[in-house]
Short mmCIF file of C-alpha atoms in Angstrom, two decimals:
data_model
loop_
_atom_site.label_atom_id
_atom_site.label_comp_id
_atom_site.label_asym_id
_atom_site.label_seq_id
_atom_site.Cartn_x
_atom_site.Cartn_y
_atom_site.Cartn_z
CA MET A 1 -76.52 71.50 -101.49
CA SER A 2 -76.37 74.99 -100.03
CA ASN A 3 -77.40 77.91 -102.20
CA TYR A 4 -74.76 80.28 -100.87
CA THR A 5 -70.99 80.63 -101.28
CA VAL A 6 -68.27 81.74 -98.87
CA GLU A 7 -65.20 83.78 -99.79
CA SER A 8 -62.32 84.59 -97.43
CA THR A 9 -60.16 87.70 -97.32
CA LYS A 10 -57.93 89.68 -94.97
CA VAL A 11 -58.92 93.18 -93.87
CA GLU A 12 -56.34 95.51 -92.32
CA THR A 13 -57.31 97.89 -89.52
CA SER A 14 -56.09 101.47 -89.10
CA ASP A 15 -53.55 100.24 -86.51
CA GLY A 16 -52.25 97.31 -88.55
CA ALA A 17 -54.20 94.26 -87.31
CA LYS A 18 -55.07 91.83 -90.12
CA LEU A 19 -58.56 90.40 -89.72
CA HIS A 20 -59.61 87.05 -91.19
CA THR A 21 -62.93 87.90 -92.86
CA ARG A 22 -65.58 85.81 -94.60
CA LEU A 23 -68.25 86.91 -97.04
CA PHE A 24 -71.40 84.76 -97.29
CA LYS A 25 -73.52 85.48 -100.36
CA PRO A 26 -76.13 83.87 -102.62
CA ILE A 27 -74.61 81.74 -105.41
CA GLU A 28 -76.39 83.72 -108.12
CA GLU A 29 -75.69 87.46 -108.17
CA GLY A 30 -79.26 87.92 -109.41
CA ASP A 31 -80.56 86.42 -106.16
CA VAL A 32 -79.11 89.28 -104.06
CA LYS A 33 -82.07 91.20 -102.61
CA ASP A 34 -80.51 94.66 -102.28
CA ASN A 35 -77.21 96.33 -101.53
CA LEU A 36 -77.63 96.17 -97.74
CA VAL A 37 -74.86 94.06 -96.19
CA ILE A 38 -75.09 92.54 -92.71
CA VAL A 39 -71.85 92.72 -90.71
CA LEU A 40 -71.83 90.33 -87.73
CA VAL A 41 -69.66 90.92 -84.65
CA HIS A 42 -68.80 87.82 -82.60
CA PRO A 43 -68.77 87.22 -78.79
CA PHE A 44 -65.89 87.98 -76.38
CA SER A 45 -62.57 86.87 -77.91
CA ILE A 46 -61.02 86.31 -74.48
CA LEU A 47 -63.67 83.66 -73.70
CA GLY A 48 -63.10 81.93 -77.04
CA GLY A 49 -65.47 84.02 -79.17
CA CYS A 50 -64.79 83.84 -82.91
CA GLN A 51 -66.58 84.26 -86.24
CA ALA A 52 -67.40 80.53 -86.45
CA LEU A 53 -70.15 81.15 -83.85
CA LEU A 54 -71.93 83.38 -86.39
CA LYS A 55 -71.62 81.07 -89.40
CA GLY A 56 -75.18 79.73 -89.07
CA ILE A 57 -76.77 83.19 -88.99
CA ALA A 58 -74.59 84.47 -91.86
CA ALA A 59 -75.39 81.40 -93.98
CA GLY A 60 -79.11 81.73 -93.20
CA LEU A 61 -79.09 85.37 -94.31
CA ALA A 62 -77.19 84.50 -97.50
CA GLU A 63 -79.76 81.80 -98.29
CA LYS A 64 -82.44 84.50 -97.98
CA GLY A 65 -80.69 86.70 -100.52
CA TYR A 66 -78.41 88.93 -98.46
CA LYS A 67 -74.66 89.39 -98.31
CA ALA A 68 -73.40 88.78 -94.78
CA VAL A 69 -69.87 89.28 -93.44
CA THR A 70 -68.26 87.65 -90.40
CA PHE A 71 -64.71 88.25 -89.16
CA ASP A 72 -62.37 87.28 -86.36
CA MET A 73 -61.61 90.33 -84.25
CA ARG A 74 -57.97 91.05 -83.38
CA GLY A 75 -56.35 88.16 -81.51
CA ALA A 76 -59.16 85.71 -82.35
CA GLY A 77 -58.99 82.85 -84.85
CA LYS A 78 -56.60 83.61 -87.69
CA SER A 79 -56.53 87.37 -87.07
CA THR A 80 -53.38 89.10 -85.89
CA GLY A 81 -53.11 91.56 -83.00
CA ARG A 82 -54.17 91.23 -79.37
CA ALA A 83 -57.68 91.08 -77.98
CA SER A 84 -58.52 93.81 -75.47
CA LEU A 85 -60.34 93.19 -72.20
CA THR A 86 -62.90 95.96 -72.60
CA GLY A 87 -63.48 95.76 -76.37
CA PHE A 88 -62.41 99.31 -77.23
CA SER A 89 -59.59 98.33 -79.63
CA GLU A 90 -62.09 96.07 -81.39
CA ILE A 91 -64.24 99.06 -82.41
CA LYS A 92 -61.49 99.74 -84.98
CA ASP A 93 -61.98 96.20 -86.29
CA VAL A 94 -65.69 96.77 -86.93
CA ILE A 95 -64.97 100.11 -88.63
CA ALA A 96 -62.28 98.53 -90.86
CA VAL A 97 -64.55 95.67 -91.96
CA CYS A 98 -67.40 98.07 -92.73
CA LYS A 99 -65.01 100.26 -94.76
CA TRP A 100 -63.95 97.14 -96.69
CA VAL A 101 -67.63 96.29 -97.31
CA CYS A 102 -68.35 99.75 -98.74
CA GLU A 103 -65.25 99.73 -100.96
CA ASN A 104 -65.46 96.12 -102.20
CA LEU A 105 -69.16 95.21 -102.20
CA SER A 106 -70.42 98.57 -103.55
CA SER A 107 -72.71 98.92 -100.56
CA ASP A 108 -73.77 102.10 -98.83
CA ARG A 109 -76.10 100.39 -96.33
CA ILE A 110 -74.88 98.20 -93.49
CA LEU A 111 -76.76 96.48 -90.68
CA LEU A 112 -74.55 95.78 -87.66
CA VAL A 113 -75.40 92.64 -85.66
CA GLY A 114 -73.52 92.02 -82.41
CA SER A 115 -73.67 88.84 -80.34
CA SER A 116 -72.93 88.91 -76.60
CA ALA A 117 -69.78 91.06 -76.07
CA GLY A 118 -69.91 91.77 -79.81
CA ALA A 119 -73.09 93.76 -79.11
CA PRO A 120 -71.43 96.54 -77.06
CA ILE A 121 -68.52 96.65 -79.53
CA ALA A 122 -70.89 96.96 -82.52
CA GLY A 123 -72.97 99.47 -80.55
CA SER A 124 -69.95 101.71 -80.03
CA ALA A 125 -69.19 101.55 -83.76
CA VAL A 126 -72.70 102.19 -85.11
CA ASP A 127 -72.48 106.00 -85.18
CA GLU A 128 -68.83 105.92 -86.32
CA ILE A 129 -69.99 104.29 -89.57
CA LYS A 130 -72.18 106.58 -91.64
CA GLU A 131 -73.34 103.65 -93.82
CA ALA A 132 -74.72 101.78 -90.78
CA VAL A 133 -78.51 102.09 -91.02
CA GLY A 134 -79.46 99.93 -88.04
CA TYR A 135 -78.27 97.74 -85.19
CA VAL A 136 -79.26 94.34 -83.81
CA SER A 137 -78.06 93.05 -80.44
CA ILE A 138 -78.22 89.37 -79.47
CA GLY A 139 -77.74 89.06 -75.70
CA TYR A 140 -76.29 92.50 -74.91
CA PRO A 141 -74.48 92.14 -71.54
CA PHE A 142 -76.10 95.05 -69.66
CA GLY A 143 -75.88 93.35 -66.24
CA MET A 144 -73.88 94.54 -63.25
CA PHE A 145 -70.92 92.14 -63.53
CA ALA A 146 -70.59 92.46 -67.31
CA SER A 147 -70.79 96.26 -66.98
CA ILE A 148 -67.42 96.26 -65.21
CA LEU A 149 -65.93 95.36 -68.60
CA PHE A 150 -68.44 96.80 -71.05
CA GLY A 151 -70.25 99.59 -69.16
CA ARG A 152 -68.45 102.37 -71.02
CA HIS A 153 -69.93 101.09 -74.30
CA HIS A 154 -73.57 101.53 -73.20
CA LYS A 155 -73.88 105.25 -73.83
CA ALA A 156 -72.90 105.09 -77.53
CA VAL A 157 -75.66 102.71 -78.56
CA LEU A 158 -78.32 104.18 -76.24
CA ASN A 159 -77.64 107.65 -77.69
CA SER A 160 -77.61 106.52 -81.33
CA PRO A 161 -80.67 107.71 -83.29
CA LYS A 162 -80.43 104.66 -85.58
CA PRO A 163 -83.12 101.92 -85.32
CA LYS A 164 -82.21 99.22 -82.79
CA LEU A 165 -83.43 95.69 -82.07
CA PHE A 166 -82.43 93.97 -78.81
CA VAL A 167 -82.94 90.20 -78.66
CA MET A 168 -82.44 88.44 -75.33
CA GLY A 169 -83.25 85.16 -73.61
CA THR A 170 -85.37 85.48 -70.46
CA ARG A 171 -82.85 83.32 -68.60
CA ASP A 172 -79.76 85.28 -69.63
CA GLY A 173 -77.25 84.84 -66.78
CA PHE A 174 -75.55 88.21 -67.39
CA THR A 175 -78.56 90.50 -67.74
CA SER A 176 -82.08 90.28 -66.31
CA VAL A 177 -85.08 91.35 -68.38
CA LYS A 178 -85.59 94.20 -65.88
CA GLN A 179 -81.98 95.37 -66.24
CA MET A 180 -82.36 95.47 -70.02
CA GLN A 181 -85.68 97.33 -69.83
CA ASN A 182 -84.22 99.88 -67.40
CA LYS A 183 -81.26 100.54 -69.69
CA LEU A 184 -83.39 100.84 -72.81
CA SER A 185 -85.82 103.26 -71.17
CA SER A 186 -83.26 106.03 -71.81
CA ALA A 187 -82.49 104.97 -75.40
CA VAL A 188 -82.92 107.45 -78.25
CA GLY A 189 -84.76 106.67 -81.50
CA ARG A 190 -86.65 103.53 -82.47
CA VAL A 191 -86.02 100.65 -80.07
CA GLU A 192 -87.51 97.17 -80.43
CA THR A 193 -87.03 94.24 -78.07
CA HIS A 194 -87.67 90.54 -78.54
CA LEU A 195 -87.51 88.16 -75.58
CA ILE A 196 -86.93 84.45 -76.13
CA GLU A 197 -88.69 82.57 -73.37
CA GLY A 198 -86.47 80.25 -71.32
CA ALA A 199 -83.28 80.80 -73.35
CA SER A 200 -79.97 81.34 -71.57
CA HIS A 201 -77.13 83.60 -72.69
CA PHE A 202 -74.86 80.88 -74.08
CA GLN A 203 -77.76 78.92 -75.62
CA MET A 204 -78.51 82.00 -77.74
CA GLU A 205 -74.96 81.85 -79.11
CA GLY A 206 -75.49 78.21 -80.12
CA PRO A 207 -76.66 76.86 -83.47
CA GLU A 208 -80.14 75.86 -82.23
CA PHE A 209 -81.20 79.54 -82.30
CA ASP A 210 -79.60 80.51 -85.63
CA ASN A 211 -82.80 80.17 -87.68
CA GLN A 212 -84.78 82.12 -85.12
CA MET A 213 -82.20 84.94 -85.24
CA VAL A 214 -82.40 85.03 -89.06
CA ASN A 215 -86.20 85.20 -88.84
CA LEU A 216 -85.98 88.15 -86.43
CA ILE A 217 -83.34 90.01 -88.46
CA LEU A 218 -85.19 89.75 -91.81
CA PRO A 219 -88.32 91.76 -90.83
CA PHE A 220 -86.08 94.29 -89.08
CA ILE A 221 -84.18 94.76 -92.36
CA SER A 222 -87.51 95.26 -94.19
CA SER A 223 -88.40 98.04 -91.74
CA LEU A 224 -85.21 100.04 -92.33
#
C-alpha cells in the first residue's frame, strides 16, 4: 500500500485554459516535511508529453514527505487550450499552477522541476514566480536542433540568480555534455550539474530513472 494520496483539480490560467492538475501528498498531514511544494513540468506536449510521465517522481517525493504537483499543460491530456510549438504560452500554465499552490496549499516556497521541453518552460517561469526558490532541469534541450524551438528560453534560466540543478544523461541525443557545459558557463548564481552515465534523453523520461531523480532532488531541496 502506498503512503501517499492523490487529489485532482482544475486550475485556470490568466488566458482561460483549464489545466488538469494533480496533488501528490503524504497520507498523514503530520508527515509533511515543510511547506515547500515541488511543481513538476512535463515534456513537450506536441510529442505526447503529459503529467503521467512525472507520476513516479511526484509519488516518490510524496512518499518522502513532500507535496508535489503535476499538471497537463494546455492542449495535453485533459487540459483545454492549444499547445504552442515554442512553449511560450505554457509559461502562463506554470505561473497559474504555482499561484494555485500558494493560495491553496499555504506555501510560500516552490521548487520548479522541468523535464525535457518542460525544463526551458519552467526555466522561463522561475523568475516570474517570487515563491520559486530553486530550479531542477532533467534533460534540458540545449542542443542545436532543439534550440530552434526552445533557444529563446535559455536566457531566462541562465540569468536567474536562483539555485539551479541540471541533470542529464551522457548519451542525450538532443544535447551533448559539452553543449550543456558551454551554456552553463555563462549562468548566474549557484549551478550544479549531475551526469548520468550512459543514459539517453528518452530513457531519463522513463520510470526506470524515477527513483534516481527523487534521490537527486531531495538533497537539492535540503540545500535551499
